[in-house]
CSV table of C-alpha atoms and ligand atoms in Angstrom, one decimal:
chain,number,residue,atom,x,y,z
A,371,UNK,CA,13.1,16.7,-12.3
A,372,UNK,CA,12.0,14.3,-15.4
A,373,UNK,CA,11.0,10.6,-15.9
A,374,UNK,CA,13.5,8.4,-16.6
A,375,UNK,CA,13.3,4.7,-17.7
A,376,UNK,CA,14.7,2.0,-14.7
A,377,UNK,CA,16.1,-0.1,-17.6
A,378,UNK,CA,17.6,1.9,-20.7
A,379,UNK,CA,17.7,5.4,-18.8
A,380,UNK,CA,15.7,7.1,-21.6
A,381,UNK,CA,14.4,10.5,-20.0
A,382,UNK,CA,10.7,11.7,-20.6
A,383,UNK,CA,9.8,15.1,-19.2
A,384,UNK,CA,7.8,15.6,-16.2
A,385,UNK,CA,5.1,17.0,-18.3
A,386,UNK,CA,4.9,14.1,-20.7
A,387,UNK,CA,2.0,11.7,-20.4
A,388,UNK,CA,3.8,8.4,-20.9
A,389,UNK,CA,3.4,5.4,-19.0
A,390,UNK,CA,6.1,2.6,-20.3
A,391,UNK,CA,9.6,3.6,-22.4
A,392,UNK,CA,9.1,4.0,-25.5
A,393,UNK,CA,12.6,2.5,-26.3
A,394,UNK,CA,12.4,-0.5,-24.7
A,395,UNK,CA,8.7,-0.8,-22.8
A,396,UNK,CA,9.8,-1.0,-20.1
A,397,UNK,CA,8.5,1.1,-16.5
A,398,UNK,CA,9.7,4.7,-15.6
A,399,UNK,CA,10.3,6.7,-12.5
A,400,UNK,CA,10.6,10.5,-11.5
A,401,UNK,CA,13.9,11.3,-11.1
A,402,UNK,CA,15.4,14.7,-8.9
A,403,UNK,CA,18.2,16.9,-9.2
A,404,UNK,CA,19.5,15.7,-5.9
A,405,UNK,CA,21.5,19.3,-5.6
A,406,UNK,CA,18.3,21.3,-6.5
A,407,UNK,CA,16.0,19.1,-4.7
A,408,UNK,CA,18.2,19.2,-1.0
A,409,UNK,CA,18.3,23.2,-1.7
A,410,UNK,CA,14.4,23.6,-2.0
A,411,UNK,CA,14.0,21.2,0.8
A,412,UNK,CA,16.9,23.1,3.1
A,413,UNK,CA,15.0,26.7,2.3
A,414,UNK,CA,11.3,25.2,3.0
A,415,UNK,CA,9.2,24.8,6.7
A,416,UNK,CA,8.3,21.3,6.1
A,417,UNK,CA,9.3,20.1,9.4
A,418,UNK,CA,6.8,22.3,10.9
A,419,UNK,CA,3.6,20.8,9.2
A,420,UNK,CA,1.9,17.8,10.9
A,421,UNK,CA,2.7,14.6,9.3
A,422,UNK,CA,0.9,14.0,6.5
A,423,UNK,CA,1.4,13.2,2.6
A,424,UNK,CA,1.6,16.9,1.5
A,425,UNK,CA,4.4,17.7,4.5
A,426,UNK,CA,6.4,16.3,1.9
A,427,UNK,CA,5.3,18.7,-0.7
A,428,UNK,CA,8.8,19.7,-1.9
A,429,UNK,CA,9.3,15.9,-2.7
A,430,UNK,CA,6.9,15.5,-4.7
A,431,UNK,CA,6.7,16.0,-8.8
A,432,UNK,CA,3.9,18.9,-8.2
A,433,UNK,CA,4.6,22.2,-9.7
A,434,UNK,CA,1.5,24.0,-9.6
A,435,UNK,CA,0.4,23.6,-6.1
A,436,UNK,CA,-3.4,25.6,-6.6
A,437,UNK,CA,-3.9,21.7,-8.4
A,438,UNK,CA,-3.1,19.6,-5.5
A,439,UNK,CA,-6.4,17.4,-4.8
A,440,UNK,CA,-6.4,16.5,-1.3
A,441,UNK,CA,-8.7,14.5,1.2
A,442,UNK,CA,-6.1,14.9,4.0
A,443,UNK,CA,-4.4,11.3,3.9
A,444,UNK,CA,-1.2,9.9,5.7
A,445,UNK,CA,-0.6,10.7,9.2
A,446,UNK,CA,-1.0,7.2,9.8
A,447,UNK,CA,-0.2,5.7,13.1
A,448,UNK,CA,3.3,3.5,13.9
A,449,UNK,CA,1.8,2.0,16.6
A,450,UNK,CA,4.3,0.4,19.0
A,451,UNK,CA,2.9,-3.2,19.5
A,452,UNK,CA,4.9,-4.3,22.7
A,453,UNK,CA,2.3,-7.1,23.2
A,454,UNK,CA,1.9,-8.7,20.4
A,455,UNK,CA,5.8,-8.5,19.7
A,456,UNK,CA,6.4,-10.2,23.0
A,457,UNK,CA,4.3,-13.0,22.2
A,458,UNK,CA,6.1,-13.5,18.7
A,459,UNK,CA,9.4,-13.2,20.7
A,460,UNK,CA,10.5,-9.7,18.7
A,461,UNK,CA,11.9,-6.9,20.9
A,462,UNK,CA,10.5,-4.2,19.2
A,463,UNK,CA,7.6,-3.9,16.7
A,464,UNK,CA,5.3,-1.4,14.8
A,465,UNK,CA,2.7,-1.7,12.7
A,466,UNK,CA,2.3,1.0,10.4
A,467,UNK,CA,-1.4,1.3,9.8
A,468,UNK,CA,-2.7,2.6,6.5
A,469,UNK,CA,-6.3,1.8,7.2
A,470,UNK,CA,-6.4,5.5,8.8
A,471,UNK,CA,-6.1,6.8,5.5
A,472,UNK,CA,-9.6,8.9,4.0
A,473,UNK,CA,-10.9,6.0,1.8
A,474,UNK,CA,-8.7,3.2,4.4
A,475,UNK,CA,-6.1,2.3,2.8
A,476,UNK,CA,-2.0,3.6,1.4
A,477,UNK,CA,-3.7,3.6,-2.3
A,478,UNK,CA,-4.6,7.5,-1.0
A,479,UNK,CA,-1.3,8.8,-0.9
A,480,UNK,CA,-0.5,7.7,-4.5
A,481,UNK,CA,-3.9,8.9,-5.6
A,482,UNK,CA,-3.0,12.4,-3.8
A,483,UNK,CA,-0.6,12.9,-5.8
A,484,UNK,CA,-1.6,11.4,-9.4
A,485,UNK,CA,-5.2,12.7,-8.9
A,486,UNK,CA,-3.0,16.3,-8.6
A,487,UNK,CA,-0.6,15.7,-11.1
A,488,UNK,CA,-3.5,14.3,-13.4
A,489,UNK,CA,-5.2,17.8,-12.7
A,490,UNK,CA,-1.9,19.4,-13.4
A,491,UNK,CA,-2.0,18.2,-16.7
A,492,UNK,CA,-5.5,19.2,-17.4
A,493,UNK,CA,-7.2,15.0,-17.6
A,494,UNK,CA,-10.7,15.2,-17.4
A,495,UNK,CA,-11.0,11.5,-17.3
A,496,UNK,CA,-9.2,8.9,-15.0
A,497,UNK,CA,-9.1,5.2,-15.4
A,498,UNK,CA,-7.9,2.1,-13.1
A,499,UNK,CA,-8.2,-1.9,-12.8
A,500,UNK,CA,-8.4,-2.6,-9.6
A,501,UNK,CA,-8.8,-5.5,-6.8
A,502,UNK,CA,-11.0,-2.6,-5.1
A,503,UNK,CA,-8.8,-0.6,-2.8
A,504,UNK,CA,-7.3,1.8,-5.6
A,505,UNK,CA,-10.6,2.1,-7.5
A,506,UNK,CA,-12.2,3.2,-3.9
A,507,UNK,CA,-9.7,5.6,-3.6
A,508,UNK,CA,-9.5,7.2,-7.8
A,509,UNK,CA,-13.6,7.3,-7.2
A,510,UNK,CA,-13.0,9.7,-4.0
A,511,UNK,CA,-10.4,11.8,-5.5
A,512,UNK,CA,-11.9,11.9,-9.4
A,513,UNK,CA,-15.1,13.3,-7.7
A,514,UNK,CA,-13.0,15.6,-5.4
A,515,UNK,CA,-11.4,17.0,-8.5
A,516,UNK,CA,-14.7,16.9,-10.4
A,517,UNK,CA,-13.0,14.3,-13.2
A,518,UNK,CA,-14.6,11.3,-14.8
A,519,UNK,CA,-13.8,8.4,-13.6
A,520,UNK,CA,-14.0,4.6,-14.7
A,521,UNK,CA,-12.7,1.5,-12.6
A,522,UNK,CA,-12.3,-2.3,-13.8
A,523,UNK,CA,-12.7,-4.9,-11.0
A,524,UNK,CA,-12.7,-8.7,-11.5
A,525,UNK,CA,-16.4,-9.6,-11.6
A,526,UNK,CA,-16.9,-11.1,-8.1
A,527,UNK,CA,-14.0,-11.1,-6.5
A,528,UNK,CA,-13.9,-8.1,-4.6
A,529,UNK,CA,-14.6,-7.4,-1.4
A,530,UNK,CA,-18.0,-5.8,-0.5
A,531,UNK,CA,-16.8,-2.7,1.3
A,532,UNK,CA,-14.5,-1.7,-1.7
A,533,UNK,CA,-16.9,-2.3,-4.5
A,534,UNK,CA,-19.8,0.1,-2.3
A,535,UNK,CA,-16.8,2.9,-2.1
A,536,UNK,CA,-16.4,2.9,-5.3
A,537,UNK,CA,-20.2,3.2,-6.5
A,538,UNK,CA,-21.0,5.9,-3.6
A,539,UNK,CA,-18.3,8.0,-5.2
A,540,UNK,CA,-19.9,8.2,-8.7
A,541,UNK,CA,-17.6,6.2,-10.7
A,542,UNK,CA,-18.5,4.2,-13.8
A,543,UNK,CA,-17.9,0.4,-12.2
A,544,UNK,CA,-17.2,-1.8,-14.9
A,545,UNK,CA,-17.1,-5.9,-13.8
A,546,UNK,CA,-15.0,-8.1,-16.3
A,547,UNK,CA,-15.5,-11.3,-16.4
A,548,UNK,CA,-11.8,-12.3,-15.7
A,549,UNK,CA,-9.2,-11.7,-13.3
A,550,UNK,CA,-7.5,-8.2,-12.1
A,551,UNK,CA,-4.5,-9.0,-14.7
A,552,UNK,CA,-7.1,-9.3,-17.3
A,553,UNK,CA,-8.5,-5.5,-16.4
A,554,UNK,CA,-5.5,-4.0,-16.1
A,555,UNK,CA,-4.0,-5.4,-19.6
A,556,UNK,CA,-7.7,-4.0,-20.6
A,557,UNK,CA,-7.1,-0.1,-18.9
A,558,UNK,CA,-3.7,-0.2,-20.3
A,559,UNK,CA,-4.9,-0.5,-24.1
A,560,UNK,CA,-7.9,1.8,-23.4
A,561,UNK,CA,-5.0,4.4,-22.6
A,562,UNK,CA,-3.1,3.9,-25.2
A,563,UNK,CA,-6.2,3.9,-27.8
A,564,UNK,CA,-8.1,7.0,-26.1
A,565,UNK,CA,-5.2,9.2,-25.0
A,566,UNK,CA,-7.5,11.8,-23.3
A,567,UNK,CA,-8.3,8.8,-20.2
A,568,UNK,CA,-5.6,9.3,-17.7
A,569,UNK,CA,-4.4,5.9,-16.5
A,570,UNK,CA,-3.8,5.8,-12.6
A,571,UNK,CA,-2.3,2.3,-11.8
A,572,UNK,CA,0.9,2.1,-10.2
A,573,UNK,CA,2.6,1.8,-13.5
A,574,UNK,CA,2.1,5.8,-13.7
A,575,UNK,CA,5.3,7.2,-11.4
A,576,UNK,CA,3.1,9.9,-9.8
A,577,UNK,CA,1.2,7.7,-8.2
A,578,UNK,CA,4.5,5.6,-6.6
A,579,UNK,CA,5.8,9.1,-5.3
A,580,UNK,CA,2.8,9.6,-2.9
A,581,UNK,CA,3.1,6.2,-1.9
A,582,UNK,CA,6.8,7.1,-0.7
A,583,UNK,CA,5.8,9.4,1.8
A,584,UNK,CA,5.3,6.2,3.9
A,585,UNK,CA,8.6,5.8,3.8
A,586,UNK,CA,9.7,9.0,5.2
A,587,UNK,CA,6.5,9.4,7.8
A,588,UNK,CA,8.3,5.9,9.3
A,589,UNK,CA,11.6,7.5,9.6
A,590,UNK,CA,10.0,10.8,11.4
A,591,UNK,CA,8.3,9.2,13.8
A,592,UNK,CA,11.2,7.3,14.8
A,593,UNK,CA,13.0,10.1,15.2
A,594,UNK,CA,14.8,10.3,12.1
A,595,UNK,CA,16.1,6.9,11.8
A,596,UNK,CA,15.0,4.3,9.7
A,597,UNK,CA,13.6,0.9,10.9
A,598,UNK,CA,15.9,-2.4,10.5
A,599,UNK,CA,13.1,-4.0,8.5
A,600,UNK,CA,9.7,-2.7,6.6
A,601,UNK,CA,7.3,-5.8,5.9
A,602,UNK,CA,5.0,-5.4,3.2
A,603,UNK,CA,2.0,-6.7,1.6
A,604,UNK,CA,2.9,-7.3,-2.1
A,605,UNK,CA,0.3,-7.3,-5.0
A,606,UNK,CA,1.0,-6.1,-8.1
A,607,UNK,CA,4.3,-4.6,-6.5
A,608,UNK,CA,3.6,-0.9,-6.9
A,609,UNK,CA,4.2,-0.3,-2.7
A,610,UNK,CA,7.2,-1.7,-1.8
A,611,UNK,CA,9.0,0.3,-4.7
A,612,UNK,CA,7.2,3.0,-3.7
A,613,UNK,CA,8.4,2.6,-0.3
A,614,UNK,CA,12.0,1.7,-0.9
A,615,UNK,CA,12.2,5.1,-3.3
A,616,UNK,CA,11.1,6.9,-0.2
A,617,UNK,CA,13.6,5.4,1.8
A,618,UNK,CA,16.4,5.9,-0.6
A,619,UNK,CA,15.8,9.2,-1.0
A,620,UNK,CA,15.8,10.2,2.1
A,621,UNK,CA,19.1,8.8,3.0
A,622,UNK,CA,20.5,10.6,-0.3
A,623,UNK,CA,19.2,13.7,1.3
A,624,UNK,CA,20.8,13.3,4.7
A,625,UNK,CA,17.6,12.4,6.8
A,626,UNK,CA,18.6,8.9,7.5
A,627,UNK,CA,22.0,6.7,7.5
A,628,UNK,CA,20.9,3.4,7.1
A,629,UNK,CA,18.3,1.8,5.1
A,630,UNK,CA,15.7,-0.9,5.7
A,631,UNK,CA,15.5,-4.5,4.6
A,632,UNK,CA,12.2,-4.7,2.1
A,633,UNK,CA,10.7,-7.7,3.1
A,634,UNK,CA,7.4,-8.8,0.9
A,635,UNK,CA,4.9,-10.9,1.6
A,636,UNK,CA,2.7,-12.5,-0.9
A,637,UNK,CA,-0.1,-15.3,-0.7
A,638,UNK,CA,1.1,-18.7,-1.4
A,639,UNK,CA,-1.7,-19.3,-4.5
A,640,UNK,CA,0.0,-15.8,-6.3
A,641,UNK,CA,3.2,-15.5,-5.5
A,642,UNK,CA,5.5,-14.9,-8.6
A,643,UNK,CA,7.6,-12.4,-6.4
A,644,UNK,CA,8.2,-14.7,-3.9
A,645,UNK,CA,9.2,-17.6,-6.5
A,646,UNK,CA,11.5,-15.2,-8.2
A,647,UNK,CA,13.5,-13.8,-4.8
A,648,UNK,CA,13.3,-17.8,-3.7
A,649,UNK,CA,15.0,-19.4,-6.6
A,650,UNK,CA,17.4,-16.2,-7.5
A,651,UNK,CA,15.8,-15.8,-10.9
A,652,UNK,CA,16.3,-12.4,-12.7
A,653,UNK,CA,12.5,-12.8,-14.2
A,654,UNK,CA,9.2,-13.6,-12.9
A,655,UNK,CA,7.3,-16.5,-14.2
A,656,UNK,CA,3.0,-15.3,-13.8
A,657,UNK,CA,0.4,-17.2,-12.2
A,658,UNK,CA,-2.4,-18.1,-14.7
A,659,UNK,CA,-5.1,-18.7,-11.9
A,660,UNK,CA,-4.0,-16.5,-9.2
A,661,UNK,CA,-6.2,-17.7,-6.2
A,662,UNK,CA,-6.7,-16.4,-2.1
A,663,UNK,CA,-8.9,-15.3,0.2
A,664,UNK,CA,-6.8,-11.9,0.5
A,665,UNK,CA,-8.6,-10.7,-2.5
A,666,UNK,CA,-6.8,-7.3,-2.7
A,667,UNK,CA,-3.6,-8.9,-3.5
A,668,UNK,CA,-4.5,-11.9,-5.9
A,669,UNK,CA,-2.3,-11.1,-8.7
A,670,UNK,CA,-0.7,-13.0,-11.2
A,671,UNK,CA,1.6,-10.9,-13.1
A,672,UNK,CA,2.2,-7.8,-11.1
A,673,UNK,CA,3.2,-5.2,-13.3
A,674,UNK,CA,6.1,-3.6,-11.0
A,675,UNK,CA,7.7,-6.8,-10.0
A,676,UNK,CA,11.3,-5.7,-11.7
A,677,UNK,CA,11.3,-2.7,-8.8
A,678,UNK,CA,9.9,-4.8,-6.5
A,679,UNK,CA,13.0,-7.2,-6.9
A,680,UNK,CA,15.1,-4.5,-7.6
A,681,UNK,CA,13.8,-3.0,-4.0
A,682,UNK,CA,14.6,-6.4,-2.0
A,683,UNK,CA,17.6,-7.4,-2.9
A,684,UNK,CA,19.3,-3.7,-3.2
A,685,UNK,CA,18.3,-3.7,0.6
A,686,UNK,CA,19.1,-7.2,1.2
A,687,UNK,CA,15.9,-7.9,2.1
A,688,UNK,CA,13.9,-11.2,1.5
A,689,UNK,CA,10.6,-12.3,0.5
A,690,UNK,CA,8.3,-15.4,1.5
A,691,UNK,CA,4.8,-16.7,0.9
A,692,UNK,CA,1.7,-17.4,3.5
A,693,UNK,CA,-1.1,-19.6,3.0
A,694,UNK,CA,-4.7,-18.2,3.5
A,695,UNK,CA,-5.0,-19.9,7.0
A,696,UNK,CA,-1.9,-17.6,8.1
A,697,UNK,CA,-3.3,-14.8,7.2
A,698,UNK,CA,-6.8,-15.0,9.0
A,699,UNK,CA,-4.6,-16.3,12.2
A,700,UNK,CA,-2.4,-13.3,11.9
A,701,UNK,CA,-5.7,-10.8,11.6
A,702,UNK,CA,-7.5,-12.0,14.3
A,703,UNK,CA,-4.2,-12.1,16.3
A,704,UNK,CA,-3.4,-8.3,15.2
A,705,UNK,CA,-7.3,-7.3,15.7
A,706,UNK,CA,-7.3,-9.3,19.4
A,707,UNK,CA,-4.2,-8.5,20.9
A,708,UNK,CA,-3.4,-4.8,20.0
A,709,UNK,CA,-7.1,-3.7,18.5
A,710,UNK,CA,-5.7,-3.3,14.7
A,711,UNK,CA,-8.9,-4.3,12.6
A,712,UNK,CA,-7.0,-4.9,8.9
A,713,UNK,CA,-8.1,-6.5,5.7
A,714,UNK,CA,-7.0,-10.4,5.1
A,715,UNK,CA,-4.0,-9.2,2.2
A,716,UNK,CA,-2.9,-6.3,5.3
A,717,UNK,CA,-2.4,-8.9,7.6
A,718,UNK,CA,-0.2,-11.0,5.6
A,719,UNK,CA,2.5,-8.8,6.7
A,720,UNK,CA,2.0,-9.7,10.1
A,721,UNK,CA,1.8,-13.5,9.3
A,722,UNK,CA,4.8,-13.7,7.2
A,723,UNK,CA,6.9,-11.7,10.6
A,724,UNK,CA,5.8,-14.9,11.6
A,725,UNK,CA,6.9,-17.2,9.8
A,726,UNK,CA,10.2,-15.1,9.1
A,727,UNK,CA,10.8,-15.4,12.8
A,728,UNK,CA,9.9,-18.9,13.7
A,729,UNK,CA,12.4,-19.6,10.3
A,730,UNK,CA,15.5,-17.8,12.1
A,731,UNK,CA,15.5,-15.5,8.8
A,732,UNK,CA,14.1,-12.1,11.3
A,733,UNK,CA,16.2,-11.7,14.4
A,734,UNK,CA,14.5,-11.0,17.5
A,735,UNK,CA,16.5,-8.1,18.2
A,736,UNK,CA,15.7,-6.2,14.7
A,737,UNK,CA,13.6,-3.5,15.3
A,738,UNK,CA,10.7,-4.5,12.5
A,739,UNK,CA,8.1,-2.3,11.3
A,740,UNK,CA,4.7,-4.0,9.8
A,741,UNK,CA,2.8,-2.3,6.8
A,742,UNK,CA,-0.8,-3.1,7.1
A,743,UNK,CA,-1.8,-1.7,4.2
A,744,UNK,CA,-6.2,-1.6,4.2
A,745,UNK,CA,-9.0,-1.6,7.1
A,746,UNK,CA,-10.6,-4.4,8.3
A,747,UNK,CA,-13.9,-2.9,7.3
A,748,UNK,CA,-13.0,-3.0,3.7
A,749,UNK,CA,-14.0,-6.7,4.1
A,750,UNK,CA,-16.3,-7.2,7.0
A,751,UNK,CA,-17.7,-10.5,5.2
A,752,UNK,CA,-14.5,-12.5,5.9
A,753,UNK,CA,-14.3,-11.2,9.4
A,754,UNK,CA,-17.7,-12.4,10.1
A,755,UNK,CA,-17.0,-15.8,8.1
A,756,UNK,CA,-14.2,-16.5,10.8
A,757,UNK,CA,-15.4,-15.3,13.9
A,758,UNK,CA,-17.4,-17.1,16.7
A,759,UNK,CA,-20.9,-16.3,15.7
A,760,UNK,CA,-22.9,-13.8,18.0
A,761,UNK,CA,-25.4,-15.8,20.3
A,762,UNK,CA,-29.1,-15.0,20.1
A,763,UNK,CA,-31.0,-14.9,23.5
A,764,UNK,CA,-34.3,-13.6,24.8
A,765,UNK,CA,-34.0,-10.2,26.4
A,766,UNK,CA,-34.4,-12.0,29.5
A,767,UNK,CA,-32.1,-11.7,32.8
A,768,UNK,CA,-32.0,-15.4,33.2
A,769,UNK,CA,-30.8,-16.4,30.2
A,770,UNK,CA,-28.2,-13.6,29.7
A,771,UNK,CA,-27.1,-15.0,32.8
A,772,UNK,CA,-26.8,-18.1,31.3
A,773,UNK,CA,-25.4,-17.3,28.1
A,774,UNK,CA,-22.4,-15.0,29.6
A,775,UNK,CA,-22.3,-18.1,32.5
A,776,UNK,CA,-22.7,-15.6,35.6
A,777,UNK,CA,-24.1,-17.1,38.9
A,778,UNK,CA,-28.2,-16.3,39.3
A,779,UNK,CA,-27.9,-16.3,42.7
A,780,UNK,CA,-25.9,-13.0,43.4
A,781,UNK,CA,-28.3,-9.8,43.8
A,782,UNK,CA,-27.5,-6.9,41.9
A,783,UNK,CA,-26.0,-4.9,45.3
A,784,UNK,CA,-25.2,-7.9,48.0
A,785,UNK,CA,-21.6,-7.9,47.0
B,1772,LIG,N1,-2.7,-4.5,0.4
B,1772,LIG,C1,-3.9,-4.0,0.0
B,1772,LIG,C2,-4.9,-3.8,1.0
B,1772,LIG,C3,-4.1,-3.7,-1.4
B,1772,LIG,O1,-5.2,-3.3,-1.8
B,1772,LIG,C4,-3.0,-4.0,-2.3
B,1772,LIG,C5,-3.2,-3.7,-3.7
B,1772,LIG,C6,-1.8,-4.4,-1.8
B,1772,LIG,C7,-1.7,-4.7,-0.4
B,1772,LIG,C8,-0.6,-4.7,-2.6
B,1772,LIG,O2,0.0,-3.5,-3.0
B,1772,LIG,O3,-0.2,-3.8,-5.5
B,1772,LIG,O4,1.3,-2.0,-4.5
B,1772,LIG,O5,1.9,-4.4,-4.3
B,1772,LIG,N2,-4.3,-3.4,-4.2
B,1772,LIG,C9,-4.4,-3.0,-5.6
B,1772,LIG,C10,-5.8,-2.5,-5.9
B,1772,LIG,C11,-3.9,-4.0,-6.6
B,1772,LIG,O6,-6.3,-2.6,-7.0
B,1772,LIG,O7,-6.5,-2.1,-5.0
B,1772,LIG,P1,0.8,-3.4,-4.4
């Protein structure tokens, strides 16, 4: 087991605190003796543990398990959503729903596992930029661990629900006046000038191999086989690498024997991924102004977009854009029809199925599992802004008769 560079190969141990190559900058990865790996895994009672990030213990790049920080996260549900699949025309569809994680959303599985590895290594302090769900969830497990812990969030452009997890939690909440690419350029150089502050973005590869227990919960609860196609929110591109790892692993290891199409979805006002896939370039070209209501995921220069590619068109999967009015259809549709509350950027999964299947590029036949990647109560201001606003009435028969438009003249009893 060591880290190993995606571009030049350079390996780093697993020890080493080290966040880019330093031969060639660019981002690393832990890497397994597959041999060693399917041995430890063959010899162990995984299969036996409920589902859950830490089922997949042997997987993961912890060697001292008496450091493992844990607030009991994955064990999502794959919910089977017959209705809402028939009304897209798709045979068969699951939404994999991250929300049920401990701080609700998938940023606790990486945070499991860097929070543990960063224990592992003996960090007293933990940093992040965030768009709010990872510094919710670095706040939880820092104070878990009993570590320090400092989050940068663009200064008003988070939603309400994240930015209270975070200060409940006892981190230090620091609001730049800028954009989330702007605080994570910022966390990166704090790293590198005070060594001692553990940096817990996706960038560090610890964090991307709790996020690929996703990955293999999918393929357990369908009975060992993997989807056709995984749809994903993407950001600043951390989970669908993650996610694609996981898969590809577990097909190396025998588990599965086919692998998913990655499919990621990005708003249409920051969608560098998107453009890159779209046009067949080999680089991304950032967003200055990154702009959408699905605040999680407005990111201009996501910082994993080379795995992210990599992760789509090694699976021959696609990616595609959706506009802000998509996305709130596509939430309230989720929310109404199968009672799956998400965040806006969760439910652009579910609106770019859509627009995928009404474009002929999703078959109706593939059997298509949604991530939805945050809970709807993350953001509960949105929800509010675009619902049908609750009527006030007297606490009065009459008029709740009236305002519900029931018939006055039928007795309670005289049916
Ligand atoms: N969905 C939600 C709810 C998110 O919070 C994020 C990212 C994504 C999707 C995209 O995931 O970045 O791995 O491609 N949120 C980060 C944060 C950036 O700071 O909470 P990604």
């Amino acid at each position: 087991m060591h880290q190993e560079c995606i571009n030049c190969g350079a390996k780093y141990n697993i020890n080493e605190i080290v966040y880019f190559c330093k031969k060639c900058g660019d981002l690393l990865e832990v890497k397994y003796d597959l041999k060693e790996l399917s041995e430890k895994v063959e010899k162990s009672n995984w299969q036996d543990i409920p589902l859950s990030v830490w089922r997949y213990k042997d997987f993961m790049p912890i060697e001292d398990r008496s450091k493992i920080v844990s607030l009991n996260e994955g064990g999502t549900g794959l919910h089977s959503c017959h209705k809402l699949g028939k009304q897209l025309g798709l045979l068969q569809l699951w939404v994999k729903n991250e929300g049920e994680n401990p701080t609700g959303s998938f940023k606790d599985r990486g945070m499991t596992v860097g929070v543990s590895k960063a224990n592992e290594l003996g960090a007293k302090n933990v940093i992040c930029a965030s768009t709010g769900n990872t510094s919710a969830s670095l706040a939880a497990y820092a104070a878990k661990a009993g570590m320090r812990c400092t989050v940068l969030i663009p200064s008003g452009k988070i939603a309400y629900g994240k930015l209270s997890q975070a200060m409940i939690y006892g981190a230090k909440v620091l609001q730049i006046r800028g954009n989330f690419d702007q605080s994570l350029d910022m966390v990166l150089k704090i790293s590198e000038r005070h060594p001692s502050i553990y940096l817990l973005n996706s960038i560090n590869p610890f964090r991307v191999e709790g996020q690929k227990s996703l990955a293999f919960e999918i393929c357990d609860q369908l009975d060992q086989k993997a989807p056709d196609r995984v749809v994903v929110p993407v950001g600043n591109a951390g989970n669908i690498s993650a996610i694609w790892k996981g898969f590809t692993e577990y097909k190396r290891l025998g588990f599965i024997k086919k692998l998913p199409k990655m499919t990621g979805i990005q708003a249409a006002g920051s969608a560098p991924i998107a453009q890159a896939i779209k046009t067949n370039s080999d680089k991304i070209v950032p967003v200055e102004n990154p702009e959408t209501i699905a605040t999680a995921i407005r990111i201009g220069s996501p910082v994993s977009w080379k795995k992210a590619v990599n992760a789509i068109r090694d699976s021959g999967g696609t990616a595609e854009t959706v506009t802000d009015e998509e996305i709130l259809e596509a939430q309230k549709m989720l929310a109404r029809v199968e009672g799956i509350f998400v965040e806006p950027a969760s439910a652009s999964s579910i609106a770019g199925l859509i627009k995928l299947l009404k474009n002929g590029i999703i078959d109706k036949n593939e059997r298509v599992v949604c991530v939805t990647t945050g809970h709807g109560l993350k953001d509960p201001d949105t929800a509010v802004k675009m619902s049908e606003k609750p009527m006030e009435v007297d606490a009065e028969m009459t008029a709740i008769e009236n305002a519900l438009g029931l018939k006055q003249s039928v007795s309670v009893g005289a049916r």
